[in-house]
Tab-separated table of C-alpha atoms in Angstrom:
chain	number	residue	atom	x	y	z
Z	1	MET	CA	6.078	-21.478	17.730
Z	2	THR	CA	5.711	-24.867	16.039
Z	3	SER	CA	2.931	-26.506	14.098
Z	4	ALA	CA	1.430	-29.902	14.923
Z	5	SER	CA	3.981	-31.497	12.625
Z	6	GLY	CA	6.826	-30.023	14.622
Z	7	GLN	CA	7.897	-27.577	11.920
Z	8	PRO	CA	8.539	-23.930	12.832
Z	9	ARG	CA	5.417	-21.939	12.477
Z	10	PHE	CA	5.790	-18.850	10.300
Z	11	ARG	CA	3.887	-15.667	11.014
Z	12	PRO	CA	4.879	-12.785	8.714
Z	13	ARG	CA	5.616	-9.749	10.802
Z	14	PHE	CA	5.245	-6.389	9.154
Z	15	ASP	CA	4.563	-4.688	12.447
Z	16	PRO	CA	7.299	-4.441	15.069
Z	17	PRO	CA	6.106	-3.218	18.477
Z	18	LEU	CA	5.679	0.497	18.908
Z	19	ARG	CA	7.904	0.370	21.956
Z	20	GLU	CA	10.260	-2.015	23.674
Z	21	PRO	CA	8.653	-3.540	26.795
Z	22	SER	CA	10.171	-2.465	30.069
Z	23	SER	CA	10.951	-4.709	33.002
Z	24	ALA	CA	7.906	-3.336	34.855
Z	25	GLU	CA	5.468	-4.270	32.104
Z	26	PRO	CA	4.728	-7.925	33.050
Z	27	GLN	CA	3.047	-6.714	36.267
Z	28	ALA	CA	1.292	-3.927	34.351
Z	29	ARG	CA	0.048	-6.384	31.770
Z	30	SER	CA	-1.379	-8.705	34.409
Z	31	ARG	CA	-3.306	-5.763	35.858
Z	32	ASN	CA	-4.472	-4.709	32.394
Z	33	LEU	CA	-5.865	-8.104	31.481
Z	34	ALA	CA	-8.907	-7.378	33.595
Z	35	ARG	CA	-9.312	-3.825	32.302
Z	36	THR	CA	-12.706	-3.194	30.719
Z	37	SER	CA	-12.677	0.570	30.383
Z	38	THR	CA	-12.856	2.346	27.035
Z	39	PRO	CA	-9.452	2.375	25.292
Z	40	SER	CA	-7.698	5.700	25.007
Z	41	LEU	CA	-6.928	7.379	21.709
Z	42	GLY	CA	-3.277	6.396	22.216
Z	43	ASP	CA	-4.280	2.771	22.553
Z	44	LEU	CA	-6.323	2.913	19.343
Z	45	ALA	CA	-3.540	4.764	17.536
Z	46	GLU	CA	-1.136	1.993	18.536
Z	47	LEU	CA	-3.613	-0.674	17.431
Z	48	VAL	CA	-3.909	0.752	13.922
Z	49	ARG	CA	-0.258	1.935	13.631
Z	50	ALA	CA	-1.513	5.465	12.889
Z	51	PRO	CA	1.783	7.021	11.724
Z	52	ALA	CA	2.218	4.248	9.141
Z	53	ALA	CA	-0.750	5.586	7.186
Z	54	LEU	CA	1.668	8.095	5.634
Z	55	SER	CA	2.975	5.309	3.424
Z	56	VAL	CA	-0.328	4.433	1.850
Z	57	VAL	CA	-1.758	7.833	0.867
Z	58	GLY	CA	0.815	8.043	-1.923
Z	59	ASP	CA	-0.758	5.045	-3.697
Z	60	SER	CA	-3.863	6.944	-4.630
Z	61	LEU	CA	-1.938	10.131	-5.337
Z	62	ALA	CA	0.361	8.289	-7.752
Z	63	GLY	CA	-2.651	6.590	-9.342
Z	64	LEU	CA	-4.506	9.867	-9.837
Z	65	ALA	CA	-1.393	11.459	-11.319
Z	66	ALA	CA	-1.001	8.594	-13.799
Z	67	ALA	CA	-4.675	8.655	-14.743
Z	68	ARG	CA	-4.620	12.394	-15.375
Z	69	ALA	CA	-1.546	11.961	-17.604
Z	70	GLY	CA	-3.517	9.564	-19.767
Z	71	THR	CA	-6.542	11.811	-20.079
Z	72	PRO	CA	-6.506	15.181	-18.282
Z	73	THR	CA	-9.079	14.988	-15.519
Z	74	PRO	CA	-10.343	18.132	-13.745
Z	75	LEU	CA	-9.420	17.929	-10.098
Z	76	ARG	CA	-12.380	18.264	-7.768
Z	77	GLY	CA	-12.468	18.757	-4.078
Z	78	ARG	CA	-14.010	15.336	-3.479
Z	79	HIS	CA	-10.941	13.656	-5.009
Z	80	ALA	CA	-9.092	14.536	-1.793
Z	81	LEU	CA	-11.149	11.761	-0.183
Z	82	LEU	CA	-9.254	9.131	-2.196
Z	83	PRO	CA	-6.153	9.216	0.055
Z	84	VAL	CA	-8.532	9.241	3.029
Z	85	ALA	CA	-10.164	6.093	1.713
Z	86	SER	CA	-6.785	4.433	1.273
Z	87	ALA	CA	-5.720	5.384	4.788
Z	88	CYS	CA	-8.944	4.077	6.340
Z	89	LEU	CA	-8.711	0.757	4.548
Z	90	TYR	CA	-5.073	0.386	5.599
Z	91	LEU	CA	-5.652	1.334	9.220
Z	92	GLY	CA	-8.624	-1.020	9.379
Z	93	GLY	CA	-6.376	-3.767	8.075
Z	94	MET	CA	-3.886	-3.108	10.862
Z	95	ALA	CA	-6.618	-3.513	13.480
Z	96	LEU	CA	-7.677	-6.793	11.808
Z	97	ASN	CA	-4.018	-7.913	11.808
Z	98	ASP	CA	-3.863	-7.624	15.581
Z	99	TYR	CA	-7.275	-9.245	15.967
Z	100	ALA	CA	-6.154	-12.232	13.898
Z	101	ASP	CA	-2.783	-12.480	15.705
Z	102	ARG	CA	-4.085	-11.956	19.251
Z	103	HIS	CA	-3.319	-15.490	20.449
Z	104	LEU	CA	0.178	-15.500	18.985
Z	105	ASP	CA	0.831	-11.996	20.273
Z	106	ALA	CA	-0.142	-13.095	23.786
Z	107	VAL	CA	3.022	-15.218	23.689
Z	108	GLU	CA	5.380	-13.274	21.398
Z	109	ARG	CA	4.333	-9.630	21.915
Z	110	PRO	CA	2.194	-9.356	25.040
Z	111	GLU	CA	2.765	-5.583	25.213
Z	112	ARG	CA	0.431	-4.997	22.254
Z	113	PRO	CA	-2.993	-3.436	22.827
Z	114	ILE	CA	-5.067	-6.649	22.691
Z	115	PRO	CA	-2.963	-9.062	24.796
Z	116	SER	CA	-2.145	-6.304	27.319
Z	117	GLY	CA	-5.878	-5.773	27.860
Z	118	ARG	CA	-5.971	-2.189	26.665
Z	119	VAL	CA	-8.201	-3.101	23.702
Z	120	THR	CA	-10.598	-6.064	23.639
Z	121	PRO	CA	-10.663	-8.453	20.659
Z	122	ARG	CA	-14.227	-7.445	19.943
Z	123	GLY	CA	-13.225	-3.782	20.066
Z	124	ALA	CA	-10.350	-4.357	17.627
Z	125	LEU	CA	-12.657	-6.178	15.241
Z	126	ALA	CA	-15.194	-3.326	15.486
Z	127	VAL	CA	-12.470	-0.779	14.726
Z	128	GLY	CA	-11.369	-2.760	11.693
Z	129	ALA	CA	-14.937	-3.057	10.401
Z	130	ALA	CA	-15.694	0.623	11.000
Z	131	LEU	CA	-12.569	1.843	9.241
Z	132	THR	CA	-13.198	-0.524	6.329
Z	133	ALA	CA	-16.726	0.782	5.968
Z	134	GLY	CA	-15.480	4.362	6.241
Z	135	GLY	CA	-12.856	3.718	3.553
Z	136	VAL	CA	-15.371	2.250	1.131
Z	137	ALA	CA	-17.785	5.133	1.824
Z	138	ALA	CA	-15.071	7.738	1.274
Z	139	ALA	CA	-14.119	6.066	-2.022
Z	140	GLY	CA	-17.735	6.152	-3.166
Z	141	LEU	CA	-18.068	9.839	-2.360
Z	142	ALA	CA	-14.787	10.597	-4.145
Z	143	GLY	CA	-15.210	8.591	-7.295
Z	144	GLY	CA	-18.703	7.212	-7.481
Z	145	ARG	CA	-19.377	3.757	-8.910
Z	146	ARG	CA	-15.997	3.491	-10.605
Z	147	ALA	CA	-14.252	3.954	-7.278
Z	148	LEU	CA	-16.574	1.591	-5.498
Z	149	ALA	CA	-15.859	-1.098	-8.110
Z	150	ILE	CA	-12.235	-0.981	-6.934
Z	151	ALA	CA	-12.710	-0.174	-3.239
Z	152	LEU	CA	-14.890	-3.227	-2.577
Z	153	PRO	CA	-12.391	-5.771	-3.987
Z	154	LEU	CA	-9.631	-3.894	-2.199
Z	155	ALA	CA	-11.454	-4.187	1.116
Z	156	ALA	CA	-12.027	-7.879	0.414
Z	157	CYS	CA	-8.293	-8.376	-0.218
Z	158	VAL	CA	-7.428	-6.613	3.052
Z	159	TRP	CA	-9.732	-8.852	5.047
Z	160	THR	CA	-8.593	-11.981	3.153
Z	161	TYR	CA	-4.957	-11.282	3.857
Z	162	ASP	CA	-5.351	-10.570	7.546
Z	163	LEU	CA	-7.814	-13.355	8.377
Z	164	VAL	CA	-6.994	-16.077	5.858
Z	165	ALA	CA	-4.010	-15.686	3.542
Z	166	LYS	CA	-1.276	-14.381	5.844
Z	167	ASP	CA	0.082	-17.846	6.607
Z	168	HIS	CA	-0.751	-19.263	3.158
Z	169	PRO	CA	1.633	-19.372	0.161
Z	170	THR	CA	-0.721	-16.972	-1.608
Z	171	GLY	CA	-0.216	-14.343	1.096
Z	172	PRO	CA	2.383	-12.251	-0.770
Z	173	VAL	CA	0.163	-12.224	-3.882
Z	174	VAL	CA	-2.825	-11.030	-1.890
Z	175	MET	CA	-0.743	-8.327	-0.215
Z	176	ALA	CA	0.588	-7.193	-3.602
Z	177	ALA	CA	-2.987	-7.067	-4.954
Z	178	CYS	CA	-3.905	-4.712	-2.115
Z	179	ARG	CA	-1.239	-2.210	-3.197
Z	180	GLY	CA	-2.042	-2.482	-6.875
Z	181	LEU	CA	-5.739	-1.955	-6.265
Z	182	ASP	CA	-5.003	0.964	-4.011
Z	183	VAL	CA	-3.153	2.693	-6.874
Z	184	LEU	CA	-6.068	2.012	-9.196
Z	185	LEU	CA	-8.465	3.396	-6.598
Z	186	GLY	CA	-6.664	6.705	-6.896
Z	187	ALA	CA	-6.890	6.490	-10.685
Z	188	SER	CA	-10.656	5.786	-10.698
Z	189	PRO	CA	-11.742	9.375	-11.574
Z	190	GLY	CA	-9.502	9.381	-14.659
Z	191	HIS	CA	-8.070	7.046	-17.300
Z	192	LEU	CA	-7.534	3.735	-15.510
Z	193	PRO	CA	-5.310	2.064	-18.129
Z	194	SER	CA	-2.771	4.852	-17.793
Z	195	ALA	CA	-2.314	3.872	-14.136
Z	196	LEU	CA	-1.656	0.192	-14.752
Z	197	PRO	CA	2.156	0.569	-14.949
Z	198	ALA	CA	2.229	2.432	-11.628
Z	199	ALA	CA	-0.086	-0.173	-10.062
Z	200	ALA	CA	2.134	-2.975	-11.362
Z	201	GLY	CA	5.247	-1.238	-10.076
Z	202	LEU	CA	3.921	-0.797	-6.536
Z	203	ALA	CA	2.443	-4.334	-6.563
Z	204	ALA	CA	5.732	-5.884	-7.643
Z	205	HIS	CA	7.665	-4.069	-4.944
Z	206	THR	CA	5.122	-5.126	-2.327
Z	207	LEU	CA	5.368	-8.742	-3.514
Z	208	GLY	CA	9.144	-8.689	-3.066
Z	209	VAL	CA	8.973	-7.070	0.380
Z	210	THR	CA	6.358	-9.582	1.567
Z	211	VAL	CA	8.346	-12.577	0.308
Z	212	LEU	CA	11.483	-11.217	2.010
Z	213	SER	CA	9.558	-10.663	5.241
Z	214	ARG	CA	9.037	-14.400	5.523
Z	215	GLY	CA	12.605	-14.669	6.728
Z	216	GLU	CA	12.176	-12.233	9.601
Z	217	VAL	CA	12.000	-15.028	12.210
Z	218	HIS	CA	14.164	-17.856	10.950
Z	219	GLY	CA	16.275	-16.075	8.323
Z	220	THR	CA	15.905	-15.795	4.556
Z	221	THR	CA	18.014	-17.254	1.728
Z	222	THR	CA	20.520	-15.718	-0.612
Z	223	GLN	CA	18.341	-16.580	-3.557
Z	224	VAL	CA	15.246	-14.859	-2.104
Z	225	ALA	CA	17.046	-11.695	-0.982
Z	226	GLY	CA	19.066	-11.535	-4.204
Z	227	GLY	CA	15.899	-11.915	-6.275
Z	228	VAL	CA	14.196	-9.138	-4.342
Z	229	ALA	CA	17.230	-6.888	-4.845
Z	230	ALA	CA	17.164	-7.582	-8.569
Z	231	GLY	CA	13.449	-6.702	-8.555
Z	232	THR	CA	14.266	-3.380	-6.880
Z	233	VAL	CA	16.783	-2.533	-9.630
Z	234	ALA	CA	14.207	-3.463	-12.265
Z	235	GLY	CA	11.498	-1.434	-10.569
Z	236	ALA	CA	13.688	1.645	-10.341
Z	237	LEU	CA	14.666	1.357	-14.028
Z	238	ALA	CA	11.008	0.838	-15.034
Z	239	ALA	CA	9.972	4.013	-13.273
Z	240	ALA	CA	12.877	6.109	-14.551
Z	241	ALA	CA	13.483	4.749	-18.047
Z	242	THR	CA	10.575	6.215	-19.967
Z	243	VAL	CA	8.364	9.242	-19.544
Z	244	PRO	CA	4.866	8.708	-21.003
Z	245	SER	CA	4.105	10.816	-24.063
Z	246	ALA	CA	1.249	12.506	-22.259
Z	247	ALA	CA	3.713	13.820	-19.694
Z	248	ARG	CA	6.173	15.104	-22.299
Z	249	SER	CA	6.302	18.768	-23.058
Z	250	ALA	CA	8.699	21.073	-24.803
Z	251	GLY	CA	11.530	22.944	-23.220
Z	252	ASN	CA	12.564	23.103	-19.612
Z	253	ARG	CA	9.544	21.289	-18.165
Z	254	ARG	CA	10.345	18.105	-20.039
Z	255	THR	CA	13.879	18.211	-18.655
Z	256	VAL	CA	12.622	18.821	-15.119
Z	257	VAL	CA	10.156	15.945	-15.360
Z	258	ARG	CA	12.867	13.644	-16.640
Z	259	TRP	CA	15.405	14.412	-13.938
Z	260	THR	CA	12.812	14.516	-11.137
Z	261	THR	CA	11.713	11.043	-12.144
Z	262	VAL	CA	15.279	9.797	-12.172
Z	263	ALA	CA	16.008	11.381	-8.817
Z	264	ALA	CA	12.927	9.845	-7.200
Z	265	ALA	CA	13.697	6.427	-8.655
Z	266	GLY	CA	17.265	6.758	-7.362
Z	267	ALA	CA	15.942	7.651	-3.910
Z	268	TYR	CA	13.738	4.568	-3.990
Z	269	ALA	CA	16.656	2.288	-4.840
Z	270	ALA	CA	18.916	3.953	-2.278
Z	271	ALA	CA	16.290	3.452	0.425
Z	272	CYS	CA	15.943	-0.304	0.136
Z	273	LEU	CA	18.616	-1.816	-2.106
Z	274	PRO	CA	21.535	-1.733	0.406
Z	275	GLY	CA	19.538	-3.644	2.984
Z	276	GLN	CA	18.493	-6.231	0.430
Z	277	VAL	CA	22.093	-6.681	-0.743
Z	278	ARG	CA	23.197	-7.218	2.864
Z	279	ALA	CA	20.452	-9.788	3.337
Z	280	ALA	CA	21.619	-11.589	0.191
Z	281	ALA	CA	25.219	-11.619	1.474
Z	282	ARG	CA	24.231	-12.700	5.009
Z	283	PRO	CA	20.657	-14.039	4.992
Z	284	THR	CA	20.094	-13.806	8.744
Z	285	ALA	CA	16.794	-13.019	10.401
Z	286	ALA	CA	18.125	-9.650	11.593
Z	287	ASN	CA	19.166	-8.652	8.074
Z	288	ALA	CA	15.815	-9.835	6.703
Z	289	ARG	CA	13.990	-7.678	9.247
Z	290	THR	CA	16.126	-4.663	8.382
Z	291	ALA	CA	15.657	-5.185	4.651
Z	292	THR	CA	11.908	-5.595	5.085
Z	293	ARG	CA	11.662	-2.366	7.079
Z	294	SER	CA	13.677	-0.445	4.512
Z	295	GLY	CA	11.555	-1.913	1.703
Z	296	ILE	CA	8.433	-0.673	3.409
Z	297	GLN	CA	9.874	2.790	3.924
Z	298	ALA	CA	10.860	2.895	0.229
Z	299	MET	CA	7.198	2.813	-0.817
Z	300	VAL	CA	6.920	6.641	-0.674
Z	301	PRO	CA	9.872	7.433	-2.973
Z	302	LEU	CA	8.607	4.775	-5.374
Z	303	GLN	CA	5.180	6.441	-5.380
Z	304	ALA	CA	6.921	9.746	-6.016
Z	305	ALA	CA	8.847	8.286	-8.943
Z	306	TRP	CA	5.650	7.091	-10.640
Z	307	ALA	CA	3.950	10.428	-9.959
Z	308	ALA	CA	6.907	12.290	-11.492
Z	309	ARG	CA	6.912	9.923	-14.459
Z	310	SER	CA	3.338	11.075	-15.132
Z	311	GLY	CA	4.461	14.695	-15.150
Z	312	SER	CA	2.779	15.589	-11.861
Z	313	LEU	CA	5.525	17.581	-10.190
Z	314	GLY	CA	3.171	18.949	-7.565
Z	315	THR	CA	2.224	15.448	-6.404
Z	316	THR	CA	5.912	14.517	-6.407
Z	317	ALA	CA	6.736	17.468	-4.158
Z	318	LEU	CA	3.840	16.541	-1.868
Z	319	LEU	CA	5.140	12.973	-1.556
Z	320	ALA	CA	8.616	14.286	-0.852
Z	321	GLY	CA	7.073	16.150	2.072
Z	322	VAL	CA	5.339	12.953	3.203
Z	323	ALA	CA	8.670	11.157	3.132
Z	324	ALA	CA	10.268	13.929	5.158
Z	325	VAL	CA	7.486	13.768	7.773
Z	326	GLY	CA	7.822	9.985	7.969
Z	327	HIS	CA	11.566	10.258	8.449
Z	328	GLY	CA	11.050	12.812	11.212
Z	329	LEU	CA	8.572	10.563	12.968
Z	330	ARG	CA	10.995	7.653	12.835
Z	331	LEU	CA	13.744	9.806	14.336
Z	332	LEU	CA	11.364	10.913	17.062
Z	333	GLY	CA	10.394	7.312	17.734
Z	334	ARG	CA	14.038	6.289	18.053
Z	335	ALA	CA	14.701	9.165	20.425
Z	336	ARG	CA	11.825	7.880	22.602
Z	337	GLY	CA	13.120	4.356	22.418
Z	338	ARG	CA	10.403	3.012	20.152
Z	339	ALA	CA	10.844	0.455	17.399
Z	340	GLY	CA	9.833	0.851	13.803
Z	341	VAL	CA	6.194	0.730	12.732
Z	342	SER	CA	4.641	-1.342	10.030
Z	343	ILE	CA	3.403	0.438	6.917
Z	344	THR	CA	1.764	-2.363	5.065
């Protein structure tokens, strides 16, 4: 795609197709263009990249863990709605992503739900709006006014990125703000300042992944990929280097907290650093795509590292389970011949 000036048109792609199109799909797509029936649950799940929601629930869990380390906060049943709110806002953003990209997808990825006719543009917009409203409502029920004060700007950032900022130089900053605010949303029932380091860590990682993703079509540069790799090393060290005083305790627990944090930070670096180093050595589009995908998948171990740093070993174990489920779903997808799924 080119712009009016003849320059290559960039469209950041965080969302590879759920499946590779078969040779029979062009005819199927032409038949589907006239389809007006209600989309199936599978179509809607593909529209919102449902499995990718696993990557975002850890934001609020890490934020809540950090906030409780600052000032112990009694856990209440309604706090379980915070990850639900995060997931709804994220899934709504994915629907908006496809709505905004529908004309480009008709050329580049016609097998997607909107250009294939399985979901109408109006339907995708309605799904995005409904999930956004549900996410904000869930946040309000979970954390009251404090949570709403974060959920509303977060929702605004999601819509701004998908509909306005994606092609703009400020796009990576807006995407990073979404992740940072999502961490603070989880922290809203507790001591918000205690969650600022975790929010900054997730936001910085997201900024690097988004900048690197801009080379997925035409290739990146050694400077960009190398800078992102350096940011990964710094992020891992920031999470592992110091355990907050509120999370320190005498005896064996302190040792367990320390080494669990180090292990999670190491898993984060191991998940994304090799791909970033390869992209720095050979800044091709294929290496940029691989590094972007690994950076997205590394979100969960990074969330686990910040949760462990706060002394919340239960949350860390839960996030380890989320990572295992995500890995299993990716293996299942590969076995079925499906490509990776976006998680941002």
